Short mmCIF file of C-alpha atoms in Angstrom, two decimals:
data_model
loop_
_atom_site.label_atom_id
_atom_site.label_comp_id
_atom_site.label_asym_id
_atom_site.label_seq_id
_atom_site.Cartn_x
_atom_site.Cartn_y
_atom_site.Cartn_z
CA MET L 1 42.31 111.50 117.66
CA ALA L 2 41.47 109.55 121.08
CA SER L 3 42.42 106.16 122.37
CA PHE L 4 41.93 104.58 125.71
CA SER L 5 43.31 101.37 127.16
CA ALA L 6 42.26 98.97 129.98
CA GLN L 7 43.92 96.36 131.91
CA ILE L 8 41.59 93.20 131.97
CA HIS L 9 41.79 90.56 134.77
CA VAL L 10 40.01 87.37 134.49
CA SER L 11 39.14 84.86 137.30
CA SER L 12 41.31 81.95 136.18
CA THR L 13 44.50 81.35 137.97
CA CYS L 14 47.55 79.14 137.70
CA SER L 15 50.31 78.95 140.21
CA GLY L 16 54.06 78.06 140.31
CA SER L 17 56.62 78.37 143.29
CA SER L 18 56.00 81.63 144.93
CA TYR L 19 54.11 83.32 142.08
CA SER L 20 50.38 83.74 141.37
CA TRP L 21 49.53 84.21 137.59
CA LYS L 22 46.08 85.36 136.08
CA GLN L 23 45.66 85.14 132.29
CA VAL L 24 44.92 88.64 130.78
CA SER L 25 42.39 88.40 127.95
CA GLY L 26 43.71 85.18 126.34
CA ALA L 27 47.12 86.95 125.71
CA LYS L 28 50.30 85.55 126.93
CA ILE L 29 50.62 88.30 129.59
CA MET L 30 49.88 87.39 133.21
CA PHE L 31 48.98 89.30 136.33
CA LEU L 32 51.97 88.74 138.63
CA SER L 33 51.70 88.69 142.42
CA GLN L 34 54.96 88.12 144.39
CA LYS L 35 55.97 88.50 148.02
CA MET L 36 58.74 91.01 147.65
CA LYS L 37 59.48 94.55 148.83
CA PRO L 38 58.20 97.10 146.39
CA ASN L 39 60.45 98.89 144.05
CA PRO L 40 60.69 102.77 144.33
CA PHE L 41 57.84 104.42 142.45
CA LYS L 42 56.82 108.04 142.00
CA LEU L 43 53.12 109.11 141.93
CA SER L 44 51.80 109.45 138.44
CA TYR L 45 47.99 109.41 138.63
CA GLY L 46 45.18 108.83 141.22
CA ARG L 47 42.29 106.52 140.79
CA ALA L 48 39.16 106.01 142.80
CA LYS L 49 40.02 102.72 144.09
CA SER L 50 43.65 102.73 144.53
CA SER L 51 46.71 105.05 143.89
CA VAL L 52 48.46 104.09 140.61
CA PHE L 53 52.10 104.65 140.41
CA SER L 54 54.60 104.49 137.50
CA VAL L 55 57.89 103.14 137.57
CA GLU L 56 60.78 105.43 138.49
CA LYS L 57 62.84 104.03 135.78
CA SER L 58 61.95 101.73 132.89
CA ASN L 59 61.55 98.40 134.71
CA TYR L 60 61.34 95.09 132.65
CA ALA L 61 60.85 91.48 133.53
CA ASN L 62 62.60 89.16 131.17
CA MET L 63 60.80 85.82 131.39
CA ASN L 64 62.29 83.26 129.13
CA HIS L 65 60.80 80.09 130.43
CA ILE L 66 57.49 80.01 132.46
CA ASN L 67 55.95 76.76 133.56
CA PHE L 68 52.35 76.44 134.84
CA ASP L 69 49.33 74.06 134.52
CA LYS L 70 49.23 72.71 130.94
CA GLY L 71 45.72 72.51 129.47
CA ARG L 72 43.95 74.56 132.10
CA ILE L 73 40.49 75.94 130.67
CA ASP L 74 39.56 79.42 131.20
CA PRO L 75 37.00 81.67 129.72
CA PHE L 76 39.43 82.65 126.97
CA GLY L 77 40.57 79.14 125.95
CA THR L 78 43.25 76.68 126.90
CA VAL L 79 46.28 77.88 128.80
CA GLY L 80 49.51 76.55 127.00
CA GLU L 81 52.42 74.83 128.57
CA LYS L 82 54.94 77.45 128.19
CA VAL L 83 55.42 81.13 127.44
CA PHE L 84 58.66 82.23 125.94
CA GLY L 85 60.45 85.63 125.43
CA LEU L 86 58.27 87.97 127.22
CA ASN L 87 59.59 91.46 127.80
CA ILE L 88 56.91 93.29 129.80
CA ALA L 89 56.89 96.71 131.10
CA LYS L 90 55.63 96.88 134.64
CA MET L 91 53.30 99.38 136.32
CA ALA L 92 52.24 98.97 140.00
CA SER L 93 49.07 99.60 142.03
CA ARG L 94 49.55 100.21 145.64
CA ASN L 95 47.37 97.66 147.53
CA ALA L 96 47.82 95.14 150.37
CA SER L 97 49.32 92.52 148.19
CA ARG L 98 51.89 94.81 146.33
CA LYS L 99 50.81 93.42 142.94
CA HIS L 100 52.58 94.43 139.83
CA ALA L 101 50.15 94.99 136.97
CA PHE L 102 50.91 94.48 133.35
CA VAL L 103 49.07 96.94 131.13
CA VAL L 104 46.43 95.99 128.67
CA ALA L 105 44.78 98.63 126.55
CA CYS L 106 41.73 99.46 124.51
CA VAL L 107 41.71 102.10 121.77
CA ALA L 108 39.34 104.67 120.36
CA THR L 109 39.73 107.65 118.13
CA GLU L 110 38.22 111.16 117.86
CA GLU L 111 39.37 114.32 115.92
CA ILE L 112 41.23 117.03 117.83
CA SER L 113 40.52 115.41 121.32
CA ALA L 114 38.37 112.79 122.93
CA GLY L 115 34.70 113.84 123.10
CA GLY L 116 31.98 113.29 125.60
CA ARG L 117 31.43 109.92 124.44
CA GLU L 118 34.86 108.88 124.91
CA HIS L 119 35.07 110.62 128.33
CA ALA L 120 31.94 108.55 129.42
CA LEU L 121 33.47 105.46 128.09
CA CYS L 122 36.75 105.94 129.91
CA TYR L 123 34.68 106.69 133.00
CA ALA L 124 32.71 103.49 132.80
CA LEU L 125 35.94 101.30 131.92
CA GLN L 126 37.62 102.72 134.91
CA ARG L 127 34.76 101.62 137.15
CA SER L 128 34.82 98.14 135.69
CA PRO L 129 35.83 95.67 138.35
CA SER L 130 38.11 93.74 135.84
CA CYS L 131 39.77 97.04 134.64
CA SER L 132 42.47 98.70 136.61
CA THR L 133 44.12 101.10 134.26
CA VAL L 134 42.53 103.14 131.27
CA PHE L 135 44.50 105.26 128.72
CA CYS L 136 42.98 107.68 126.35
CA THR L 137 44.84 109.11 123.31
CA PRO L 138 45.04 112.04 123.09
CA GLY L 139 42.36 112.58 125.80
CA ASN L 140 41.09 115.82 126.97
CA VAL L 141 41.41 118.05 129.97
CA GLY L 142 38.35 116.57 131.85
CA ILE L 143 39.55 112.93 131.35
CA SER L 144 42.99 113.73 132.76
CA ASN L 145 41.93 115.98 135.61
CA ASP L 146 39.14 113.60 136.78
CA GLY L 147 41.44 110.53 136.72
CA ASP L 148 39.29 108.71 134.38
CA ALA L 149 42.23 107.75 132.19
CA ILE L 150 45.91 108.41 131.52
CA CYS L 151 45.89 110.54 128.49
CA LEU L 152 48.55 109.75 125.84
CA PRO L 153 48.44 112.62 123.48
CA ASP L 154 51.55 111.40 121.35
CA ILE L 155 49.79 108.28 119.84
CA ASP L 156 48.44 109.07 116.53
CA SER L 157 45.43 106.76 116.31
CA SER L 158 44.67 107.81 112.83
CA ASP L 159 47.82 105.82 111.96
CA SER L 160 46.84 102.14 112.08
CA SER L 161 50.40 100.99 112.26
CA ALA L 162 51.06 103.29 115.19
CA VAL L 163 47.96 102.07 117.08
CA ILE L 164 48.97 98.34 116.44
CA SER L 165 52.55 99.13 117.58
CA PHE L 166 51.29 100.65 120.80
CA CYS L 167 48.79 97.74 121.38
CA GLN L 168 51.72 95.18 120.84
CA LYS L 169 54.05 96.80 123.06
CA GLN L 170 51.63 97.22 125.85
CA ALA L 171 50.13 93.71 125.49
CA ILE L 172 46.60 95.28 124.58
CA GLY L 173 43.76 92.82 125.49
CA LEU L 174 40.95 94.83 124.07
CA VAL L 175 40.36 97.83 121.82
CA VAL L 176 37.22 99.94 121.83
CA VAL L 177 36.91 102.18 118.83
CA GLY L 178 34.72 105.27 119.86
CA PRO L 179 33.69 107.42 116.83
CA GLU L 180 32.56 106.56 113.40
CA ALA L 181 35.26 107.93 111.04
CA PRO L 182 37.98 105.50 111.97
CA LEU L 183 35.64 102.57 111.89
CA VAL L 184 34.52 103.56 108.25
CA SER L 185 38.13 103.91 107.40
CA GLY L 186 38.99 100.49 108.63
CA LEU L 187 40.84 100.81 111.87
CA ALA L 188 38.94 97.65 113.38
CA ASN L 189 39.98 95.63 110.22
CA ASP L 190 43.67 96.29 110.76
CA LEU L 191 43.62 95.67 114.58
CA VAL L 192 41.61 92.49 114.20
CA LYS L 193 44.14 91.34 111.48
CA ALA L 194 46.96 92.01 113.98
CA GLY L 195 45.23 89.69 116.31
CA ILE L 196 44.18 92.46 118.72
CA PRO L 197 40.53 91.93 120.13
CA THR L 198 38.52 94.88 118.91
CA PHE L 199 35.15 96.21 119.79
CA GLY L 200 33.82 97.90 116.72
CA PRO L 201 32.66 96.89 113.30
CA SER L 202 34.90 96.35 110.20
CA SER L 203 34.77 99.04 107.51
CA GLU L 204 32.45 96.85 105.42
CA ALA L 205 29.95 96.59 108.26
CA ALA L 206 30.43 100.25 109.38
CA ALA L 207 28.79 101.09 106.04
CA LEU L 208 25.54 101.01 107.92
CA GLU L 209 26.41 104.37 109.11
CA GLY L 210 29.03 105.45 106.41
CA SER L 211 26.53 105.21 103.66
CA LYS L 212 22.85 105.87 104.15
CA ASP L 213 21.97 104.25 100.68
CA PHE L 214 23.88 100.97 101.90
CA MET L 215 21.59 101.12 105.00
CA LYS L 216 18.43 101.71 103.12
CA SER L 217 19.16 99.10 100.55
CA LEU L 218 19.66 96.61 103.42
CA CYS L 219 16.26 97.61 104.96
CA TYR L 220 14.53 97.12 101.69
CA LYS L 221 16.01 93.68 101.12
CA TYR L 222 15.20 92.41 104.65
CA ASN L 223 11.92 94.13 105.35
CA ILE L 224 13.09 96.28 107.96
CA PRO L 225 10.60 99.29 108.51
CA THR L 226 11.83 102.47 107.40
CA ALA L 227 10.81 105.70 105.51
CA LYS L 228 10.29 105.27 101.78
CA TYR L 229 13.17 106.94 99.79
CA GLN L 230 15.04 107.33 96.64
CA THR L 231 18.76 108.08 96.03
CA PHE L 232 20.11 110.75 93.65
CA THR L 233 23.31 112.05 92.28
CA ASP L 234 21.67 114.35 89.62
CA PRO L 235 20.24 117.60 91.19
CA THR L 236 17.60 117.98 88.52
CA ALA L 237 16.17 114.48 89.13
CA ALA L 238 16.18 114.94 92.82
CA LYS L 239 14.21 118.14 92.59
CA GLN L 240 11.76 116.62 90.41
CA TYR L 241 11.23 113.71 92.91
CA ILE L 242 10.83 116.45 95.62
CA LYS L 243 8.23 118.21 93.61
CA GLU L 244 6.33 115.09 93.13
CA GLN L 245 6.39 114.06 96.73
CA GLY L 246 5.92 117.66 98.23
CA ALA L 247 6.99 119.02 101.54
CA PRO L 248 7.82 118.41 104.34
CA ILE L 249 10.57 116.17 103.19
CA VAL L 250 14.03 114.99 104.31
CA ILE L 251 17.28 115.39 102.36
CA LYS L 252 20.25 113.45 103.71
CA ALA L 253 23.99 113.34 102.58
CA ASP L 254 24.92 109.74 101.87
CA GLY L 255 28.16 109.83 103.74
CA LEU L 256 29.55 111.03 107.04
CA ALA L 257 28.86 114.66 107.70
CA ALA L 258 29.60 115.21 111.36
CA GLY L 259 25.91 115.04 112.20
CA LYS L 260 25.26 117.83 109.98
CA GLY L 261 24.16 116.21 106.78
CA VAL L 262 20.44 115.90 107.50
CA ILE L 263 17.95 118.65 106.39
CA VAL L 264 14.27 118.43 107.29
CA ALA L 265 12.81 120.81 104.66
CA MET L 266 9.42 122.19 105.56
CA SER L 267 8.96 123.79 102.05
CA LEU L 268 9.94 122.90 98.53
CA ASP L 269 12.25 125.83 98.16
CA GLU L 270 14.16 124.60 101.36
CA ALA L 271 14.38 121.20 99.90
CA TYR L 272 15.68 122.49 96.56
CA GLU L 273 18.28 124.65 98.45
CA ALA L 274 19.43 121.57 100.54
CA VAL L 275 19.87 119.53 97.13
CA ASN L 276 21.94 122.39 95.61
CA SER L 277 24.20 122.88 98.85
CA MET L 278 25.06 119.01 98.59
CA LEU L 279 24.97 118.15 94.95
CA VAL L 280 25.99 121.38 93.39
CA ASN L 281 28.08 123.42 95.98
CA SER L 282 29.47 120.36 97.55
CA VAL L 283 29.30 121.75 101.10
CA PHE L 284 29.87 118.20 102.62
CA GLY L 285 32.47 117.19 99.87
CA SER L 286 32.29 113.63 98.84
CA ALA L 287 30.04 112.75 101.70
CA GLY L 288 27.30 114.75 99.94
CA SER L 289 28.11 113.59 96.35
CA ARG L 290 24.97 111.37 96.63
CA VAL L 291 21.74 112.23 98.53
CA ILE L 292 18.89 110.31 99.86
CA ILE L 293 15.52 111.84 99.83
CA GLU L 294 12.98 110.21 102.11
CA GLU L 295 9.55 110.75 103.39
CA PHE L 296 8.95 112.92 106.43
CA LEU L 297 7.81 110.87 109.43
CA GLU L 298 5.83 112.42 112.16
CA GLY L 299 6.11 111.20 115.70
CA GLU L 300 8.63 111.07 118.53
CA GLU L 301 12.26 110.24 118.06
CA ALA L 302 14.08 107.81 120.54
CA SER L 303 17.42 106.22 120.41
CA PHE L 304 17.80 102.40 120.78
CA PHE L 305 21.17 100.75 121.36
CA ALA L 306 22.18 97.07 121.08
CA LEU L 307 25.54 95.40 121.61
CA VAL L 308 26.22 92.88 118.72
CA ASP L 309 28.59 90.02 118.60
CA GLY L 310 28.11 89.09 114.64
CA GLU L 311 25.15 86.70 115.44
CA ASN L 312 23.37 87.73 118.55
CA ALA L 313 22.44 91.10 120.05
CA ILE L 314 21.44 92.27 123.62
CA PRO L 315 19.74 95.64 124.12
CA LEU L 316 21.06 98.43 126.20
CA GLU L 317 18.54 100.76 128.20
CA SER L 318 16.63 103.25 126.21
CA ALA L 319 17.57 106.95 125.79
CA GLN L 320 16.15 110.03 124.13
CA ASP L 321 18.26 112.67 122.40
CA HIS L 322 17.37 116.39 121.54
CA LYS L 323 18.71 117.12 118.08
CA ARG L 324 17.31 120.61 117.40
CA VAL L 325 19.43 123.46 118.72
CA GLY L 326 16.64 125.38 120.35
CA ASP L 327 14.03 124.93 123.05
CA GLY L 328 10.98 123.23 121.93
CA ASP L 329 12.87 121.18 119.34
CA ILE L 330 13.23 124.25 116.81
CA GLY L 331 16.14 125.17 114.75
CA PRO L 332 18.72 123.31 112.92
CA ASN L 333 19.94 119.71 113.81
CA THR L 334 22.86 119.28 115.89
CA GLY L 335 25.05 116.43 117.24
CA GLY L 336 22.68 116.48 120.22
CA MET L 337 21.91 119.10 122.92
CA GLY L 338 20.84 116.67 125.65
CA ALA L 339 19.54 113.26 126.47
CA TYR L 340 17.82 111.28 129.25
CA SER L 341 17.51 107.60 130.11
CA PRO L 342 15.12 105.71 130.17
CA ALA L 343 12.91 107.05 127.58
CA PRO L 344 9.30 106.50 128.58
CA VAL L 345 8.27 106.61 124.82
CA LEU L 346 10.14 103.22 124.48
CA THR L 347 7.98 101.03 126.51
CA LYS L 348 9.08 97.33 127.19
CA GLU L 349 6.68 96.30 124.36
CA LEU L 350 8.15 98.65 121.89
CA GLN L 351 11.62 97.67 122.86
CA SER L 352 10.76 94.07 122.17
CA LEU L 353 9.31 94.97 118.85
CA VAL L 354 12.36 97.15 117.76
CA MET L 355 14.63 94.08 118.62
CA ASP L 356 12.38 91.65 116.69
CA SER L 357 11.43 93.85 113.67
CA ILE L 358 14.60 96.18 113.24
CA VAL L 359 17.67 95.14 115.20
CA LEU L 360 17.75 91.31 114.72
CA PRO L 361 16.78 91.40 111.17
CA THR L 362 19.73 93.67 110.56
CA VAL L 363 22.20 91.45 112.55
CA LYS L 364 21.02 88.41 110.60
CA GLY L 365 20.88 90.38 107.26
CA MET L 366 24.47 91.68 107.65
CA ALA L 367 25.52 88.01 108.52
CA ALA L 368 23.75 86.75 105.48
CA GLU L 369 25.65 89.35 103.29
CA ASP L 370 28.86 88.11 104.66
CA CYS L 371 29.33 91.21 106.55
CA LYS L 372 29.06 90.30 110.26
CA PHE L 373 28.58 93.35 112.53
CA VAL L 374 30.40 93.42 115.96
CA GLY L 375 29.95 96.52 118.13
CA VAL L 376 27.26 98.93 119.14
CA LEU L 377 24.24 99.10 116.81
CA TYR L 378 22.65 102.46 117.36
CA ALA L 379 19.22 102.78 115.82
CA GLY L 380 17.61 106.15 115.55
CA LEU L 381 13.89 105.60 115.54
CA MET L 382 10.77 107.50 114.86
CA ILE L 383 7.69 106.21 116.82
CA GLU L 384 5.10 107.22 114.31
CA LYS L 385 2.20 109.36 115.58
CA LYS L 386 -0.55 107.64 113.41
CA SER L 387 0.51 103.90 114.08
CA GLY L 388 2.53 104.13 117.38
CA LEU L 389 4.91 101.67 115.59
CA PRO L 390 8.73 102.25 115.22
CA LYS L 391 10.39 102.94 112.08
CA LEU L 392 14.19 103.12 111.52
CA ILE L 393 15.42 106.66 110.67
CA GLU L 394 19.08 105.82 110.54
CA TYR L 395 21.83 103.53 111.93
CA ASN L 396 25.03 104.56 113.85
CA VAL L 397 27.86 102.13 114.44
CA ARG L 398 29.11 103.45 117.69
CA PHE L 399 27.68 104.67 121.06
CA GLY L 400 25.78 107.95 120.76
CA ASP L 401 26.69 111.22 121.89
CA PRO L 402 25.27 112.48 124.20
CA GLU L 403 23.27 109.26 124.88
CA CYS L 404 26.41 107.44 125.93
CA GLN L 405 26.74 109.82 128.78
CA VAL L 406 23.52 108.79 130.46
CA LEU L 407 23.82 105.11 129.63
CA MET L 408 27.26 104.93 131.05
CA MET L 409 26.08 106.88 134.25
CA ARG L 410 23.47 104.17 134.75
CA LEU L 411 25.47 101.09 133.75
CA GLU L 412 26.39 98.83 136.78
CA SER L 413 27.69 95.75 134.64
CA ASP L 414 31.41 95.34 134.11
CA LEU L 415 31.63 97.06 130.68
CA ALA L 416 35.06 95.67 129.84
CA GLN L 417 33.97 92.00 130.23
CA VAL L 418 30.66 92.73 128.25
CA LEU L 419 32.46 94.25 125.34
CA LEU L 420 35.12 91.40 125.44
CA ALA L 421 32.22 88.82 125.26
CA ALA L 422 30.93 90.67 122.13
CA CYS L 423 34.34 90.60 120.59
CA ARG L 424 34.45 86.84 121.25
CA GLY L 425 30.97 86.11 119.76
CA GLU L 426 29.76 85.16 123.38
CA LEU L 427 26.83 87.54 124.04
CA THR L 428 24.28 84.61 124.33
CA GLY L 429 23.14 84.50 127.94
CA VAL L 430 24.82 87.95 128.90
CA SER L 431 22.59 90.31 130.84
CA LEU L 432 23.23 93.83 131.82
CA LYS L 433 22.47 95.47 135.06
CA TRP L 434 21.34 99.00 135.36
CA SER L 435 20.71 101.42 138.12
CA SER L 436 17.30 102.36 139.00
CA GLY L 437 16.09 105.63 138.46
CA SER L 438 17.08 108.07 135.58
CA ALA L 439 19.96 110.08 134.26
CA MET L 440 20.02 113.29 132.31
CA VAL L 441 22.80 115.03 130.30
CA VAL L 442 22.50 118.80 129.24
CA VAL L 443 25.09 119.99 126.66
CA MET L 444 26.74 123.27 126.97
CA ALA L 445 27.85 124.56 123.47
CA SER L 446 29.67 127.45 122.01
CA ASN L 447 27.41 130.49 120.97
CA GLY L 448 26.81 130.00 117.16
CA TYR L 449 26.84 126.19 117.06
CA PRO L 450 25.91 124.29 114.88
CA GLY L 451 27.19 127.33 112.75
CA SER L 452 30.38 129.21 113.22
CA TYR L 453 31.56 130.01 116.68
CA LYS L 454 34.52 131.50 118.55
CA LYS L 455 37.20 129.29 119.93
CA GLY L 456 39.37 129.95 123.13
CA THR L 457 36.58 131.49 125.43
CA VAL L 458 37.25 130.93 129.09
CA ILE L 459 35.01 128.50 131.15
CA CYS L 460 35.01 128.84 134.97
CA ASN L 461 33.73 126.89 137.90
CA VAL L 462 33.34 123.64 136.11
CA GLU L 463 35.02 121.78 139.18
CA GLU L 464 32.38 123.47 141.46
CA ALA L 465 29.53 122.20 139.03
CA GLY L 466 30.73 118.64 139.56
CA LYS L 467 30.11 119.18 143.30
CA ALA L 468 26.84 121.04 143.04
CA ALA L 469 24.62 117.89 143.85
CA PRO L 470 24.86 114.26 144.39
CA GLY L 471 25.16 112.05 141.33
CA VAL L 472 26.68 114.91 139.05
CA LYS L 473 29.32 114.26 136.49
CA VAL L 474 30.70 116.69 134.06
CA PHE L 475 31.94 115.09 130.79
CA HIS L 476 34.33 117.09 128.55
CA ALA L 477 34.28 117.29 124.80
CA GLY L 478 35.65 120.55 123.24
CA THR L 479 37.93 121.82 125.95
CA ALA L 480 41.59 122.55 126.24
CA LEU L 481 43.96 124.57 128.48
CA ASP L 482 45.26 127.89 127.20
CA PRO L 483 48.88 129.10 127.95
CA GLU L 484 47.77 130.66 131.33
CA GLY L 485 46.17 127.33 132.41
CA ASN L 486 42.56 128.46 131.92
CA LEU L 487 40.01 126.03 130.80
CA VAL L 488 38.80 127.16 127.37
CA ALA L 489 36.30 126.04 124.64
CA VAL L 490 37.76 124.61 121.54
CA GLY L 491 34.74 122.98 120.03
CA GLY L 492 31.05 123.29 119.18
CA ARG L 493 29.58 120.90 121.97
CA VAL L 494 31.88 121.67 124.87
CA LEU L 495 30.56 120.07 128.23
CA GLY L 496 27.94 117.54 129.08
CA ILE L 497 26.61 118.06 132.55
CA THR L 498 25.23 114.79 133.70
CA ALA L 499 23.22 113.70 136.77
CA LYS L 500 21.49 110.69 138.07
CA GLY L 501 18.45 110.90 140.25
CA ASP L 502 15.57 108.56 141.67
CA ASP L 503 13.48 109.83 138.91
CA LEU L 504 13.80 112.00 135.85
CA GLN L 505 12.71 115.06 137.66
CA GLU L 506 15.47 114.71 140.21
CA ALA L 507 17.98 114.07 137.50
CA ARG L 508 16.92 117.16 135.70
CA ASP L 509 17.01 119.42 138.85
CA ARG L 510 20.51 118.24 139.64
CA ALA L 511 21.85 118.74 136.22
CA TYR L 512 20.45 122.38 135.88
CA GLN L 513 21.68 123.09 139.46
CA ALA L 514 25.17 122.15 138.35
CA ILE L 515 25.02 124.25 135.23
CA GLU L 516 24.12 127.27 137.36
CA LYS L 517 27.53 127.00 138.92
CA ILE L 518 29.31 127.29 135.51
CA ASN L 519 30.57 130.73 134.46
CA TRP L 520 30.78 130.92 130.71
CA ALA L 521 29.43 133.86 128.92
CA GLU L 522 30.06 132.62 125.46
CA GLY L 523 28.23 129.34 126.09
CA PHE L 524 24.63 128.43 125.79
CA TYR L 525 22.29 125.31 126.70
CA ARG L 526 18.79 124.23 126.15
CA LYS L 527 16.61 124.70 129.09
CA ASP L 528 14.01 122.19 128.31
CA ILE L 529 15.76 118.82 128.12
CA GLY L 530 13.39 116.06 128.99
CA TRP L 531 10.26 118.28 128.16
CA ARG L 532 8.47 115.38 126.36
CA ALA L 533 8.70 113.10 129.40
CA LEU L 534 8.12 115.84 132.19
CA PRO L 535 5.10 118.03 132.87
CA GLN L 536 5.09 121.25 130.69
CA LYS L 537 4.93 123.42 133.85
CA GLN L 538 8.59 122.59 134.64
CA PHE L 539 9.63 124.60 131.36
CA SER L 540 7.31 127.64 131.70
CA SER L 541 9.84 129.95 133.42
#
């Protein structure tokens, strides 16, 4: 499981004697700047903007009675007259004013270790001007080595009480939940109930991803364009419907299946086999105890992301994923083999149409169902070949992976402040700033993925890859260190080699230039990421 934390500083200040205070995320924890000789520190972690040191011994400030301006208004509300009984662990950042920073955290979870999405979010939060410290639980080798977060492997973020205890002890000002499973299980519910600001939907709202039948029913009720469908629990009835509709046709497990619960059947026999695997053989367990069978949509897929505060939504930049395992979009679906941003297929006109016909009706529909959505709404779209209009394939309730990698590379806004605004229902009027040009990520995966694969294979020269060209960043997912200290693969999708460029061609060239530096005989990658948006001659070799 993975969690990460960030210190948030806002602009409002109060003063008293020789101290300067800044309110942190509305919590009764302040940023303290005092003219004093620094305490002895030992080096703990390095950061891009300043060196961060941990206290040699546990160092606590017991503040029993603090006076400051009563009634001062700041972005997080009214500052009270007094703060009582604070017992705050100190960390320090070495800078000109010798400030002592109080840690505020945000949390996300992932099985085994943090994935590429979580690495990208840590990277973006660490770059946020208002964010000075990032923690990730348990983190991964890349996050730790790159200094994108302080990894905390001992925090079990599958245990809500453990997460809440950590947040309360560290005065957490923002929680960001990364993957879908903990959202569906209710981690956000528990955190919000404990009074901890959390970016991520409740378990009820997360049903948009946790149950495809729920999502389809919402679309039907609120006239959101999607493929026609029916839901089945009986395999005989499902097969009869397939026979009536014909192939190609799509069979989906209703619940979460780690990105593997969708079968695009090109023949009736393949469709029948998919029904048997889910409803008879239970290959996806309870997630496949109910299946959705929907019409096959022909066209070009694209990913559309929006930040939602319960009532309002603002779009992120466009991106396009490559779901199939093989070049030319052949083979089984995966969690994603690469992505690029922006996606030319999503023109400004289409993006506006997606917001008006799909995203905003969903946000309003969820609110009308007394199930407000707060978090990232990730719409998997099909731009139909015949009509050129978008239809909703599915919703995810978190940042996509690997789309998150290219989006976070291009984001120039303060991510921490934007996510806080969403948590507080204050997205109206918020706008996002993006770098010009493009970004591309190419996923390196273990041979055999998305099927069975060998674990523990050694990967060399990843550090060299990160230096192969300007604007390159290698995000880690399924990596670890073996007893000899070698970087090894422990997952299916292992590395996300990401690059920015003035245009998509330059981003692609830089990403593949970096990949050439990596020595990993047991890994593979697609060689045609971006093929729909670039001239075909680029992929002829």
